[in-house]
mmCIF file with all atom_site columns, C-alpha atoms and ligand atoms in Angstrom:
data_model
loop_
_atom_site.group_PDB
_atom_site.id
_atom_site.type_symbol
_atom_site.label_atom_id
_atom_site.label_alt_id
_atom_site.label_comp_id
_atom_site.label_asym_id
_atom_site.label_entity_id
_atom_site.label_seq_id
_atom_site.pdbx_PDB_ins_code
_atom_site.Cartn_x
_atom_site.Cartn_y
_atom_site.Cartn_z
_atom_site.occupancy
_atom_site.B_iso_or_equiv
_atom_site.pdbx_formal_charge
_atom_site.auth_seq_id
_atom_site.auth_comp_id
_atom_site.auth_asym_id
_atom_site.auth_atom_id
_atom_site.pdbx_PDB_model_num
ATOM   1   C CA  . MET A 1 1   ? -7.976  17.504  20.397 1.00 67.00 ? 1284 MET A CA  1
ATOM   2   C CA  . ALA A 1 2   ? -7.802  14.293  18.338 1.00 83.00 ? 1285 ALA A CA  1
ATOM   3   C CA  . GLY A 1 3   ? -7.842  14.778  14.553 1.00 89.00 ? 1286 GLY A CA  1
ATOM   4   C CA  . ASN A 1 4   ? -10.546 13.482  12.269 1.00 98.00 ? 1287 ASN A CA  1
ATOM   5   C CA  . ARG A 1 5   ? -8.455  11.860  9.522  1.00 98.00 ? 1288 ARG A CA  1
ATOM   6   C CA  . THR A 1 6   ? -6.339  8.754   9.223  1.00 98.00 ? 1289 THR A CA  1
ATOM   7   C CA  . PHE A 1 7   ? -4.506  7.006   6.420  1.00 98.00 ? 1290 PHE A CA  1
ATOM   8   C CA  . THR A 1 8   ? -4.874  3.349   5.449  1.00 99.00 ? 1291 THR A CA  1
ATOM   9   C CA  . MET A 1 9   ? -3.591  0.873   2.900  1.00 99.00 ? 1292 MET A CA  1
ATOM   10  C CA  . ILE A 1 10  ? -5.153  -2.446  1.966  1.00 99.00 ? 1293 ILE A CA  1
ATOM   11  C CA  . LYS A 1 11  ? -1.950  -4.467  1.676  1.00 98.00 ? 1294 LYS A CA  1
ATOM   12  C CA  . PRO A 1 12  ? -0.887  -6.831  -1.164 1.00 98.00 ? 1295 PRO A CA  1
ATOM   13  C CA  . ASP A 1 13  ? -1.984  -10.020 0.673  1.00 98.00 ? 1296 ASP A CA  1
ATOM   14  C CA  . ALA A 1 14  ? -5.553  -8.726  0.985  1.00 98.00 ? 1297 ALA A CA  1
ATOM   15  C CA  . THR A 1 15  ? -5.769  -7.390  -2.586 1.00 98.00 ? 1298 THR A CA  1
ATOM   16  C CA  . LYS A 1 16  ? -4.440  -10.735 -3.863 1.00 98.00 ? 1299 LYS A CA  1
ATOM   17  C CA  . ASN A 1 17  ? -6.886  -12.728 -1.722 1.00 98.00 ? 1300 ASN A CA  1
ATOM   18  C CA  . GLY A 1 18  ? -9.916  -10.807 -3.016 1.00 98.00 ? 1301 GLY A CA  1
ATOM   19  C CA  . HIS A 1 19  ? -10.705 -8.876  0.184  1.00 98.00 ? 1302 HIS A CA  1
ATOM   20  C CA  . ILE A 1 20  ? -10.819 -5.296  -1.159 1.00 98.00 ? 1303 ILE A CA  1
ATOM   21  C CA  . GLY A 1 21  ? -14.607 -5.057  -1.265 1.00 98.00 ? 1304 GLY A CA  1
ATOM   22  C CA  . ALA A 1 22  ? -15.154 -6.673  2.131  1.00 98.00 ? 1305 ALA A CA  1
ATOM   23  C CA  . ILE A 1 23  ? -12.544 -4.457  3.795  1.00 99.00 ? 1306 ILE A CA  1
ATOM   24  C CA  . LEU A 1 24  ? -13.941 -1.236  2.286  1.00 99.00 ? 1307 LEU A CA  1
ATOM   25  C CA  . ASN A 1 25  ? -17.414 -2.291  3.424  1.00 98.00 ? 1308 ASN A CA  1
ATOM   26  C CA  . HIS A 1 26  ? -16.076 -2.989  6.935  1.00 98.00 ? 1309 HIS A CA  1
ATOM   27  C CA  . ILE A 1 27  ? -14.435 0.464   6.987  1.00 99.00 ? 1310 ILE A CA  1
ATOM   28  C CA  . ASN A 1 28  ? -17.679 2.185   5.918  1.00 98.00 ? 1311 ASN A CA  1
ATOM   29  C CA  . LYS A 1 29  ? -19.777 0.203   8.397  1.00 98.00 ? 1312 LYS A CA  1
ATOM   30  C CA  . ALA A 1 30  ? -17.378 1.233   11.181 1.00 98.00 ? 1313 ALA A CA  1
ATOM   31  C CA  . GLY A 1 31  ? -18.347 4.851   10.429 1.00 98.00 ? 1314 GLY A CA  1
ATOM   32  C CA  . PHE A 1 32  ? -15.412 6.058   8.342  1.00 98.00 ? 1315 PHE A CA  1
ATOM   33  C CA  . LYS A 1 33  ? -15.963 8.181   5.240  1.00 98.00 ? 1316 LYS A CA  1
ATOM   34  C CA  . ILE A 1 34  ? -13.502 7.637   2.384  1.00 98.00 ? 1317 ILE A CA  1
ATOM   35  C CA  . VAL A 1 35  ? -12.260 11.089  1.297  1.00 98.00 ? 1318 VAL A CA  1
ATOM   36  C CA  . ALA A 1 36  ? -9.432  9.903   -1.006 1.00 98.00 ? 1319 ALA A CA  1
ATOM   37  C CA  . MET A 1 37  ? -8.633  6.544   -2.572 1.00 98.00 ? 1320 MET A CA  1
ATOM   38  C CA  . LYS A 1 38  ? -6.382  4.941   -5.201 1.00 98.00 ? 1321 LYS A CA  1
ATOM   39  C CA  . TYR A 1 39  ? -5.483  1.444   -6.441 1.00 98.00 ? 1322 TYR A CA  1
ATOM   40  C CA  . THR A 1 40  ? -1.777  1.448   -7.101 1.00 98.00 ? 1323 THR A CA  1
ATOM   41  C CA  . ARG A 1 41  ? 1.472   -0.434  -6.637 1.00 98.00 ? 1324 ARG A CA  1
ATOM   42  C CA  . LEU A 1 42  ? 4.462   0.802   -4.629 1.00 98.00 ? 1325 LEU A CA  1
ATOM   43  C CA  . SER A 1 43  ? 7.943   0.461   -6.106 1.00 98.00 ? 1326 SER A CA  1
ATOM   44  C CA  . SER A 1 44  ? 10.440  -1.011  -3.638 1.00 98.00 ? 1327 SER A CA  1
ATOM   45  C CA  . GLU A 1 45  ? 11.983  2.492   -3.348 1.00 98.00 ? 1328 GLU A CA  1
ATOM   46  C CA  . LYS A 1 46  ? 8.606   4.007   -2.418 1.00 98.00 ? 1329 LYS A CA  1
ATOM   47  C CA  . ALA A 1 47  ? 7.814   1.176   0.026  1.00 98.00 ? 1330 ALA A CA  1
ATOM   48  C CA  . GLY A 1 48  ? 11.251  1.648   1.618  1.00 98.00 ? 1331 GLY A CA  1
ATOM   49  C CA  . GLU A 1 49  ? 10.624  5.366   1.987  1.00 98.00 ? 1332 GLU A CA  1
ATOM   50  C CA  . PHE A 1 50  ? 7.156   4.852   3.458  1.00 98.00 ? 1333 PHE A CA  1
ATOM   51  C CA  . TYR A 1 51  ? 8.481   2.432   6.103  1.00 98.00 ? 1334 TYR A CA  1
ATOM   52  C CA  . ALA A 1 52  ? 11.796  4.269   6.703  1.00 97.00 ? 1335 ALA A CA  1
ATOM   53  C CA  . VAL A 1 53  ? 11.039  4.497   10.464 1.00 96.00 ? 1336 VAL A CA  1
ATOM   54  C CA  . HIS A 1 54  ? 11.429  0.690   10.590 1.00 97.00 ? 1337 HIS A CA  1
ATOM   55  C CA  . LYS A 1 55  ? 14.806  0.685   8.786  1.00 97.00 ? 1338 LYS A CA  1
ATOM   56  C CA  . GLU A 1 56  ? 16.657  -0.799  11.761 1.00 98.00 ? 1339 GLU A CA  1
ATOM   57  C CA  . ARG A 1 57  ? 14.070  -3.518  12.464 1.00 98.00 ? 1340 ARG A CA  1
ATOM   58  C CA  . PRO A 1 58  ? 15.048  -7.069  11.457 1.00 98.00 ? 1341 PRO A CA  1
ATOM   59  C CA  . PHE A 1 59  ? 11.941  -7.442  9.262  1.00 98.00 ? 1342 PHE A CA  1
ATOM   60  C CA  . TYR A 1 60  ? 12.491  -4.227  7.238  1.00 98.00 ? 1343 TYR A CA  1
ATOM   61  C CA  . GLY A 1 61  ? 13.703  -6.011  4.065  1.00 98.00 ? 1344 GLY A CA  1
ATOM   62  C CA  . GLU A 1 62  ? 10.846  -8.482  4.194  1.00 98.00 ? 1345 GLU A CA  1
ATOM   63  C CA  . LEU A 1 63  ? 8.338   -5.674  4.792  1.00 98.00 ? 1346 LEU A CA  1
ATOM   64  C CA  . VAL A 1 64  ? 9.576   -3.615  1.825  1.00 98.00 ? 1347 VAL A CA  1
ATOM   65  C CA  . GLU A 1 65  ? 9.556   -6.676  -0.429 1.00 98.00 ? 1348 GLU A CA  1
ATOM   66  C CA  . PHE A 1 66  ? 6.029   -7.610  0.649  1.00 98.00 ? 1349 PHE A CA  1
ATOM   67  C CA  . MET A 1 67  ? 4.604   -4.092  0.320  1.00 98.00 ? 1350 MET A CA  1
ATOM   68  C CA  . SER A 1 68  ? 5.935   -3.770  -3.235 1.00 98.00 ? 1351 SER A CA  1
ATOM   69  C CA  . SER A 1 69  ? 4.916   -7.315  -4.258 1.00 98.00 ? 1352 SER A CA  1
ATOM   70  C CA  . GLY A 1 70  ? 1.475   -6.409  -5.627 1.00 98.00 ? 1353 GLY A CA  1
ATOM   71  C CA  . PRO A 1 71  ? -1.188  -3.724  -5.763 1.00 98.00 ? 1354 PRO A CA  1
ATOM   72  C CA  . ILE A 1 72  ? -2.461  -1.857  -2.718 1.00 99.00 ? 1355 ILE A CA  1
ATOM   73  C CA  . VAL A 1 73  ? -5.455  0.386   -2.062 1.00 99.00 ? 1356 VAL A CA  1
ATOM   74  C CA  . ALA A 1 74  ? -4.400  3.646   -0.389 1.00 99.00 ? 1357 ALA A CA  1
ATOM   75  C CA  . ALA A 1 75  ? -7.105  5.773   1.241  1.00 99.00 ? 1358 ALA A CA  1
ATOM   76  C CA  . ILE A 1 76  ? -7.711  8.685   3.573  1.00 98.00 ? 1359 ILE A CA  1
ATOM   77  C CA  . LEU A 1 77  ? -10.535 8.131   6.049  1.00 98.00 ? 1360 LEU A CA  1
ATOM   78  C CA  . GLU A 1 78  ? -12.572 10.655  7.995  1.00 98.00 ? 1361 GLU A CA  1
ATOM   79  C CA  . LYS A 1 79  ? -14.314 10.188  11.354 1.00 98.00 ? 1362 LYS A CA  1
ATOM   80  C CA  . ASP A 1 80  ? -14.105 11.817  14.790 1.00 98.00 ? 1363 ASP A CA  1
ATOM   81  C CA  . ASN A 1 81  ? -11.067 10.418  16.639 1.00 98.00 ? 1364 ASN A CA  1
ATOM   82  C CA  . ALA A 1 82  ? -10.050 8.702   13.377 1.00 98.00 ? 1365 ALA A CA  1
ATOM   83  C CA  . VAL A 1 83  ? -6.554  7.432   14.245 1.00 98.00 ? 1366 VAL A CA  1
ATOM   84  C CA  . GLU A 1 84  ? -7.480  5.719   17.516 1.00 98.00 ? 1367 GLU A CA  1
ATOM   85  C CA  . ASP A 1 85  ? -10.834 4.405   16.294 1.00 98.00 ? 1368 ASP A CA  1
ATOM   86  C CA  . PHE A 1 86  ? -9.281  2.963   13.140 1.00 98.00 ? 1369 PHE A CA  1
ATOM   87  C CA  . ARG A 1 87  ? -6.554  1.178   15.125 1.00 98.00 ? 1370 ARG A CA  1
ATOM   88  C CA  . LYS A 1 88  ? -9.389  -0.463  17.089 1.00 98.00 ? 1371 LYS A CA  1
ATOM   89  C CA  . THR A 1 89  ? -11.176 -1.368  13.854 1.00 98.00 ? 1372 THR A CA  1
ATOM   90  C CA  . ILE A 1 90  ? -8.094  -3.087  12.396 1.00 98.00 ? 1373 ILE A CA  1
ATOM   91  C CA  . GLY A 1 91  ? -6.899  -4.869  15.563 1.00 98.00 ? 1374 GLY A CA  1
ATOM   92  C CA  . ALA A 1 92  ? -3.416  -5.879  16.752 1.00 98.00 ? 1375 ALA A CA  1
ATOM   93  C CA  . THR A 1 93  ? -0.424  -6.094  14.367 1.00 98.00 ? 1376 THR A CA  1
ATOM   94  C CA  . ASN A 1 94  ? -0.333  -9.875  14.778 1.00 98.00 ? 1377 ASN A CA  1
ATOM   95  C CA  . PRO A 1 95  ? -3.678  -11.292 13.584 1.00 98.00 ? 1378 PRO A CA  1
ATOM   96  C CA  . ALA A 1 96  ? -3.325  -14.138 16.096 1.00 98.00 ? 1379 ALA A CA  1
ATOM   97  C CA  . GLU A 1 97  ? -3.634  -11.462 18.818 1.00 98.00 ? 1380 GLU A CA  1
ATOM   98  C CA  . ALA A 1 98  ? -6.232  -9.288  17.074 1.00 98.00 ? 1381 ALA A CA  1
ATOM   99  C CA  . GLU A 1 99  ? -9.642  -9.049  18.726 1.00 98.00 ? 1382 GLU A CA  1
ATOM   100 C CA  . ALA A 1 100 ? -12.397 -11.096 17.042 1.00 98.00 ? 1383 ALA A CA  1
ATOM   101 C CA  . GLY A 1 101 ? -14.276 -9.155  14.382 1.00 98.00 ? 1384 GLY A CA  1
ATOM   102 C CA  . THR A 1 102 ? -11.410 -6.759  13.608 1.00 98.00 ? 1385 THR A CA  1
ATOM   103 C CA  . ILE A 1 103 ? -10.173 -6.446  10.018 1.00 98.00 ? 1386 ILE A CA  1
ATOM   104 C CA  . ARG A 1 104 ? -6.885  -8.168  10.794 1.00 98.00 ? 1387 ARG A CA  1
ATOM   105 C CA  . ALA A 1 105 ? -8.610  -11.012 12.673 1.00 98.00 ? 1388 ALA A CA  1
ATOM   106 C CA  . LEU A 1 106 ? -10.894 -11.531 9.680  1.00 98.00 ? 1389 LEU A CA  1
ATOM   107 C CA  . TYR A 1 107 ? -8.554  -11.018 6.722  1.00 98.00 ? 1390 TYR A CA  1
ATOM   108 C CA  . ALA A 1 108 ? -4.856  -11.042 7.710  1.00 98.00 ? 1391 ALA A CA  1
ATOM   109 C CA  . THR A 1 109 ? -2.538  -13.955 7.065  1.00 94.00 ? 1392 THR A CA  1
ATOM   110 C CA  . SER A 1 110 ? 0.405   -13.334 9.428  1.00 98.00 ? 1393 SER A CA  1
ATOM   111 C CA  . ILE A 1 111 ? 2.167   -10.627 11.467 1.00 98.00 ? 1394 ILE A CA  1
ATOM   112 C CA  . GLY A 1 112 ? 3.907   -9.435  8.294  1.00 97.00 ? 1395 GLY A CA  1
ATOM   113 C CA  . GLU A 1 113 ? 1.099   -9.956  5.801  1.00 98.00 ? 1396 GLU A CA  1
ATOM   114 C CA  . ASN A 1 114 ? -1.545  -8.351  7.950  1.00 98.00 ? 1397 ASN A CA  1
ATOM   115 C CA  . ALA A 1 115 ? -4.086  -7.055  5.423  1.00 98.00 ? 1398 ALA A CA  1
ATOM   116 C CA  . VAL A 1 116 ? -4.170  -3.360  6.349  1.00 98.00 ? 1399 VAL A CA  1
ATOM   117 C CA  . HIS A 1 117 ? -2.129  -0.393  7.513  1.00 98.00 ? 1400 HIS A CA  1
ATOM   118 C CA  . GLY A 1 118 ? -3.468  2.248   9.886  1.00 98.00 ? 1401 GLY A CA  1
ATOM   119 C CA  . SER A 1 119 ? -1.596  5.406   10.942 1.00 98.00 ? 1402 SER A CA  1
ATOM   120 C CA  . ASP A 1 120 ? -0.424  5.457   14.568 1.00 98.00 ? 1403 ASP A CA  1
ATOM   121 C CA  . SER A 1 121 ? -0.733  9.228   15.219 1.00 98.00 ? 1404 SER A CA  1
ATOM   122 C CA  . ASP A 1 122 ? -2.361  12.353  13.793 1.00 98.00 ? 1405 ASP A CA  1
ATOM   123 C CA  . GLU A 1 123 ? 1.077   13.575  12.747 1.00 98.00 ? 1406 GLU A CA  1
ATOM   124 C CA  . ASN A 1 124 ? 1.853   10.383  10.827 1.00 98.00 ? 1407 ASN A CA  1
ATOM   125 C CA  . ALA A 1 125 ? -1.650  10.323  9.317  1.00 98.00 ? 1408 ALA A CA  1
ATOM   126 C CA  . LYS A 1 126 ? -0.891  13.701  7.715  1.00 98.00 ? 1409 LYS A CA  1
ATOM   127 C CA  . ILE A 1 127 ? 2.621   12.686  6.574  1.00 98.00 ? 1410 ILE A CA  1
ATOM   128 C CA  . GLU A 1 128 ? 1.358   9.389   5.114  1.00 98.00 ? 1411 GLU A CA  1
ATOM   129 C CA  . SER A 1 129 ? -1.639  11.028  3.404  1.00 98.00 ? 1412 SER A CA  1
ATOM   130 C CA  . ASP A 1 130 ? 0.640   13.630  1.799  1.00 98.00 ? 1413 ASP A CA  1
ATOM   131 C CA  . PHE A 1 131 ? 2.976   10.823  0.681  1.00 97.00 ? 1414 PHE A CA  1
ATOM   132 C CA  . HIS A 1 132 ? 0.208   9.289   -1.443 1.00 98.00 ? 1415 HIS A CA  1
ATOM   133 C CA  . PHE A 1 133 ? -2.203  12.091  -2.346 1.00 98.00 ? 1416 PHE A CA  1
ATOM   134 C CA  . ALA A 1 134 ? -2.153  15.599  -3.799 1.00 98.00 ? 1417 ALA A CA  1
ATOM   135 C CA  . GLY A 1 135 ? -4.581  18.117  -2.316 1.00 97.00 ? 1418 GLY A CA  1
ATOM   136 C CA  . THR A 1 136 ? -6.690  17.932  -5.487 1.00 98.00 ? 1419 THR A CA  1
ATOM   137 C CA  . GLU A 1 137 ? -7.238  14.186  -4.899 1.00 98.00 ? 1420 GLU A CA  1
ATOM   138 C CA  . ILE A 1 138 ? -8.808  14.662  -1.460 1.00 98.00 ? 1421 ILE A CA  1
ATOM   139 C CA  . PHE A 1 139 ? -12.575 15.223  -1.309 1.00 97.00 ? 1422 PHE A CA  1
ATOM   140 C CA  . GLY A 1 140 ? -13.308 16.034  2.328  1.00 85.00 ? 1423 GLY A CA  1
HETATM 141 P P1  . GDP B 2 .   ? 1.351   -1.636  12.866 1.00 85.39 ? 2540 GDP B P1  1
HETATM 142 O O1  . GDP B 2 .   ? 1.417   -0.208  13.311 1.00 85.39 ? 2540 GDP B O1  1
HETATM 143 O O2  . GDP B 2 .   ? 0.306   -2.428  13.603 1.00 85.39 ? 2540 GDP B O2  1
HETATM 144 O O3  . GDP B 2 .   ? 1.204   -1.795  11.361 1.00 85.39 ? 2540 GDP B O3  1
HETATM 145 O O4  . GDP B 2 .   ? 2.729   -2.352  13.267 1.00 85.39 ? 2540 GDP B O4  1
HETATM 146 P P2  . GDP B 2 .   ? 4.253   -1.836  13.274 1.00 85.39 ? 2540 GDP B P2  1
HETATM 147 O O5  . GDP B 2 .   ? 4.329   -0.348  13.071 1.00 85.39 ? 2540 GDP B O5  1
HETATM 148 O O6  . GDP B 2 .   ? 4.906   -2.420  14.478 1.00 85.39 ? 2540 GDP B O6  1
HETATM 149 O O7  . GDP B 2 .   ? 4.889   -2.573  12.004 1.00 85.39 ? 2540 GDP B O7  1
HETATM 150 C C1  . GDP B 2 .   ? 4.656   -2.105  10.695 1.00 85.39 ? 2540 GDP B C1  1
HETATM 151 C C2  . GDP B 2 .   ? 4.397   -3.279  9.786  1.00 85.39 ? 2540 GDP B C2  1
HETATM 152 O O8  . GDP B 2 .   ? 5.584   -4.095  9.729  1.00 85.39 ? 2540 GDP B O8  1
HETATM 153 C C3  . GDP B 2 .   ? 3.309   -4.266  10.278 1.00 85.39 ? 2540 GDP B C3  1
HETATM 154 O O9  . GDP B 2 .   ? 2.021   -3.857  9.968  1.00 85.39 ? 2540 GDP B O9  1
HETATM 155 C C4  . GDP B 2 .   ? 3.701   -5.536  9.538  1.00 85.39 ? 2540 GDP B C4  1
HETATM 156 O O10 . GDP B 2 .   ? 3.272   -5.528  8.177  1.00 85.39 ? 2540 GDP B O10 1
HETATM 157 C C5  . GDP B 2 .   ? 5.234   -5.455  9.572  1.00 85.39 ? 2540 GDP B C5  1
HETATM 158 N N1  . GDP B 2 .   ? 5.762   -6.233  10.707 1.00 85.39 ? 2540 GDP B N1  1
HETATM 159 C C6  . GDP B 2 .   ? 5.681   -5.956  12.039 1.00 85.39 ? 2540 GDP B C6  1
HETATM 160 N N2  . GDP B 2 .   ? 6.295   -6.895  12.777 1.00 85.39 ? 2540 GDP B N2  1
HETATM 161 C C7  . GDP B 2 .   ? 6.770   -7.821  11.877 1.00 85.39 ? 2540 GDP B C7  1
HETATM 162 C C8  . GDP B 2 .   ? 7.500   -9.046  12.015 1.00 85.39 ? 2540 GDP B C8  1
HETATM 163 O O11 . GDP B 2 .   ? 7.850   -9.491  13.122 1.00 85.39 ? 2540 GDP B O11 1
HETATM 164 N N3  . GDP B 2 .   ? 7.810   -9.699  10.853 1.00 85.39 ? 2540 GDP B N3  1
HETATM 165 C C9  . GDP B 2 .   ? 7.462   -9.215  9.613  1.00 85.39 ? 2540 GDP B C9  1
HETATM 166 N N4  . GDP B 2 .   ? 7.809   -9.916  8.522  1.00 85.39 ? 2540 GDP B N4  1
HETATM 167 N N5  . GDP B 2 .   ? 6.782   -8.071  9.455  1.00 85.39 ? 2540 GDP B N5  1
HETATM 168 C C10 . GDP B 2 .   ? 6.432   -7.382  10.563 1.00 85.39 ? 2540 GDP B C10 1
#
């Protein structure tokens, strides 16, 4: 059975461009409940650790630099079928290919600076949530 939680980050491009409020509103309107949230900044070490699965990809250095370049909003979201539904809500990695009305189509700048992160599996949602939040910071 699909899990009911996913993990997201509003990335530094979107926080810098003033889209935090609009993105949180979009997330709520799409039926997700925010059960944990923080406004923070990743060190380059932390960003490197978070994206370690992409270490061999040619854009890894750029990704780590971007994700540590400014503040992010990290959050855990709750909804039935959360991981899959949230991937639909954010749209394709490349905003040029993202379906109209999705968060990335509306707010992303480029394939790298693409406004939001969304976990790609229930397993990673749990790992990523634990990376950012203690149990006492989750209000489900
Ligand atoms: P996601 O699951 O849709 O976020 O996409 P991926 O797991 O494939 O990639 C992780 C993140 O790496 C993306 O969200 C982008 O921020 C970044 N990324 C992916 N492809 C590229 C690329 O070709 N160039 C750059 N600079 N960043 C990329």
